[in-house]
Every structure is written in structure tokens, then in C-alpha cells.
Short mmCIF file of C-alpha atoms in Angstrom, two decimals:
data_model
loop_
_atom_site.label_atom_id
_atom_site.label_comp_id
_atom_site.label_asym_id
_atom_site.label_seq_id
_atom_site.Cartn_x
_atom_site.Cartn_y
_atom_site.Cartn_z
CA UNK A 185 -14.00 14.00 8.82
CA UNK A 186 -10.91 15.81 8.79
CA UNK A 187 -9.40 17.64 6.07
CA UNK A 188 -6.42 15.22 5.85
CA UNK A 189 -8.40 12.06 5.92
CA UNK A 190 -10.34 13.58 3.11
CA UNK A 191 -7.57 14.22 1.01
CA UNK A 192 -5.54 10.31 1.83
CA UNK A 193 -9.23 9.12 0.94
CA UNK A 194 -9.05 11.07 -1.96
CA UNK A 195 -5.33 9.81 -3.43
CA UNK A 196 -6.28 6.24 -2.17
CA UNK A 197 -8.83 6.36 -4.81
CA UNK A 198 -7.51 8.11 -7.77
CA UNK A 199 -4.31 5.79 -7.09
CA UNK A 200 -6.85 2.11 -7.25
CA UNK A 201 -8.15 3.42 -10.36
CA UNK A 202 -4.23 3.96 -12.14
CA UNK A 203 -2.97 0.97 -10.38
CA UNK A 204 -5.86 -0.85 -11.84
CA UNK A 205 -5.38 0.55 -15.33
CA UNK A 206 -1.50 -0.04 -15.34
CA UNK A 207 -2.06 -3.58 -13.88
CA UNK A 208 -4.54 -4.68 -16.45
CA UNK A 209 -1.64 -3.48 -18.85
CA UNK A 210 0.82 -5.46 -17.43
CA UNK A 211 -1.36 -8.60 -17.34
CA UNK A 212 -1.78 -8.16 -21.03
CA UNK A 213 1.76 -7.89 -21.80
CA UNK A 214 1.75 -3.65 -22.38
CA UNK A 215 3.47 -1.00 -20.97
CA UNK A 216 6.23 -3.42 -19.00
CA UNK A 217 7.98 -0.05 -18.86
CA UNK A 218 6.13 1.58 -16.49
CA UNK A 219 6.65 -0.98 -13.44
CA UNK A 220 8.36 1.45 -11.90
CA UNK A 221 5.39 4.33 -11.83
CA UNK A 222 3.24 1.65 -10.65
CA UNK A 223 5.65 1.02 -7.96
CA UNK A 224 5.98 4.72 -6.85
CA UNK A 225 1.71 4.86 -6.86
CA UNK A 226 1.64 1.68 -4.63
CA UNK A 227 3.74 3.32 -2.28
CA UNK A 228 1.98 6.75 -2.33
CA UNK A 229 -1.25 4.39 -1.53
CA UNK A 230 0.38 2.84 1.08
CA UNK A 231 1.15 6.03 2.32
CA UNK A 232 -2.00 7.22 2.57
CA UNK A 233 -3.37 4.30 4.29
CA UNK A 234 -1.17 4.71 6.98
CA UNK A 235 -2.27 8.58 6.97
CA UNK A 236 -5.94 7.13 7.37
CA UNK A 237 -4.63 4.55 10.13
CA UNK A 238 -3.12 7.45 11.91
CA UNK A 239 -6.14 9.52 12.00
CA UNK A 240 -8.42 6.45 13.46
CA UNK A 241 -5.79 5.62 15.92
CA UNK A 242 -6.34 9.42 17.05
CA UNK A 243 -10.03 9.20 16.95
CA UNK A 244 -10.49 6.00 18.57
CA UNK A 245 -11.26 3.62 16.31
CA UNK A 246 -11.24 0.11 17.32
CA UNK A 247 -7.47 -0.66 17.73
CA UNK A 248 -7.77 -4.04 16.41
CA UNK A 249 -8.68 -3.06 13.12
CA UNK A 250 -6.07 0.31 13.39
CA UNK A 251 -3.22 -2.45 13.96
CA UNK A 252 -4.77 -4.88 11.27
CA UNK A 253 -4.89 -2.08 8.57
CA UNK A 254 -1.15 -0.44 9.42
CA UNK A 255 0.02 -4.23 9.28
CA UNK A 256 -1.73 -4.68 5.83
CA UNK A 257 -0.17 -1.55 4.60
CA UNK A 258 3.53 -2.96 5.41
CA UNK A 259 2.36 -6.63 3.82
CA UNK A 260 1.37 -4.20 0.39
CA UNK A 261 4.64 -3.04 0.08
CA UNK A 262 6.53 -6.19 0.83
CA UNK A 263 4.40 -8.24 -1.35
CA UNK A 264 4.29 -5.47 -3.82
CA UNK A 265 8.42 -5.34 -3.87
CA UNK A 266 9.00 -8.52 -3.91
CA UNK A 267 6.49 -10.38 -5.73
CA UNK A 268 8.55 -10.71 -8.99
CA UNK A 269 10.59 -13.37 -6.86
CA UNK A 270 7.64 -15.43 -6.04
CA UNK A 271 6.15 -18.48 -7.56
CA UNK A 272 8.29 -17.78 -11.16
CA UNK A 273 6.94 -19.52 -13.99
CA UNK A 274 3.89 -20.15 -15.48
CA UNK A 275 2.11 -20.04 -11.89
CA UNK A 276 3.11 -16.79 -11.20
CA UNK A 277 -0.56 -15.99 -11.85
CA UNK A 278 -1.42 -16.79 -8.97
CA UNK A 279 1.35 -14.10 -6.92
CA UNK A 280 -0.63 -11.38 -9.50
CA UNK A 281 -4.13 -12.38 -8.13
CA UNK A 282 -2.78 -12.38 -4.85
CA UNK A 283 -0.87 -8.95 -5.08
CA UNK A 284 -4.30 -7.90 -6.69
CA UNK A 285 -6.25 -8.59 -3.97
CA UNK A 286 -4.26 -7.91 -1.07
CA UNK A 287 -4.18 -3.96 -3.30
CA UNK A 288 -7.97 -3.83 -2.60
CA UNK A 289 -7.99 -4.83 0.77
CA UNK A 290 -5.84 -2.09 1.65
CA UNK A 291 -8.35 -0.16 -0.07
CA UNK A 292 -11.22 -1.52 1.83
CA UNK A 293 -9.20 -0.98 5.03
CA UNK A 294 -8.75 2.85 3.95
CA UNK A 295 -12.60 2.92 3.20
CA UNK A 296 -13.48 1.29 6.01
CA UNK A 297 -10.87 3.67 9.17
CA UNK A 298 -12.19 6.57 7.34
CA UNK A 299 -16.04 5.82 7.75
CA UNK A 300 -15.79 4.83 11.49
CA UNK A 301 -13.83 8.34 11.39
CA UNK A 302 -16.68 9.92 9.91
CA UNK A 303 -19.12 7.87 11.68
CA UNK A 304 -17.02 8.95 15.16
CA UNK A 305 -17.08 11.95 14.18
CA UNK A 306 -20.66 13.24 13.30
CA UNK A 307 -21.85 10.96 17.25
CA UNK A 308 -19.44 13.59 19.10
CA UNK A 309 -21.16 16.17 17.37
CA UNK A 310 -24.85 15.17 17.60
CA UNK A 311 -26.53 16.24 20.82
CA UNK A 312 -27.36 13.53 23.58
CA UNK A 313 -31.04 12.97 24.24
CA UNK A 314 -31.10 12.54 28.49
#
């Protein structure tokens, strides 16, 4: 895997772990004031998904799932953006479950390029039995 995939991988991960930290905050009612950090860290994420979708697209990966996962970043962002506008009210729980989950897909997604990557990578490099 390259060095670059590595290192998206690697900020794709530390950012689910603050996102999940500052969104269990803001569920509880704490640390409202840092909205716009967690914000900034979805869009780093998003990002480096699209860094990951780049890299499959260049190694081959299946293009359906390249398209689905550069699509999903886009939806992250929108959703992300705008999701104080949706569903106001006491059901606006459900907009926060959603925004949660559609946060860890994009995560899956990132997992998921970057192993066919790997996997890509390490049949180029094995030698063929004839």
C-alpha cells in the first residue's frame, strides 16, 4: 500500500475517534462550542476518503464501489453542513443517528478502497505459478 493511502488511512482513523468523542459531547449537551472543530475534522475525513478513492481508482479497484465511496464522501459533507436544518424539534434525533451513521460508512468505505489496495497490491507482487 502506498505511502499516501497509509497516511489518509491513518487521519481517517484518528479523525472517527475525535469525531466520536466530540459527538458524544454534543449529544449530551457539552462542548456546543466546538461545532465548528468538529466541522473542520469532518471535512479533513472527507478529504481523506477521497485521497483513498483516488488511489483505488488508480489501482483498479472495482469502479462501482470507487464511484459509490467518492459519492458518499460528497453526501458526508452535505448532510454534515446542513443537518442542523433537518427534521428540527424533538425528532431531530433521528438526523443525529443518521449523520452518525452515514460518518461510519464513509469510514467503512475508506477501510474497505484501502484493503482491495492492499489486497491489489501484494497479487501484482506475488509470483504466478504457470
Amino acid at each position: 500500500m502506498s505511502r499516501t493511502v497509509s497516511i489518509a488511512r491513518g487521519i481517517i482513523r484518528g479523525a472517527l475517534i475525535v469525531q466520536l468523542v466530540l459527538g458524544t459531547l454534543f449529544w449530551t449537551g457539552n462542548a456546543t462550542s466546538l461545532t465548528d472543530l468538529h466541522q473542520l475534522i469532518g471535512i479533513v475525513l472527507v478529504i481523506s476518503l477521497e485521497v483513498v478513492v483516488f488511489a483505488a481508482a488508480r489501482a483498479g479497484v472495482d469502479r462501482g464501489l470507487v464511484a459509490l465511496a467518492g459519492v458518499w464522501g460528497i453526501i458526508v459533507v452535505v448532510l454534515g453542513l446542513s443537518q442542523q436544518n433537518i427534521l428540527t424539534g424533538s425528532a431531530h434525533w433521528v438526523i443525529q443517528v443518521l449523520h452518525l451513521l452515514v460518518g461510519l460508512a464513509a469510514v467503512g468505505f475508506s477501510e474497505a478502497l484501502a484493503g482491495r489496495i492492499e489486497r491489489q497490491g501484494t497479487a501484482q507482487r506475488e509470483p504466478r505459478l504457470s
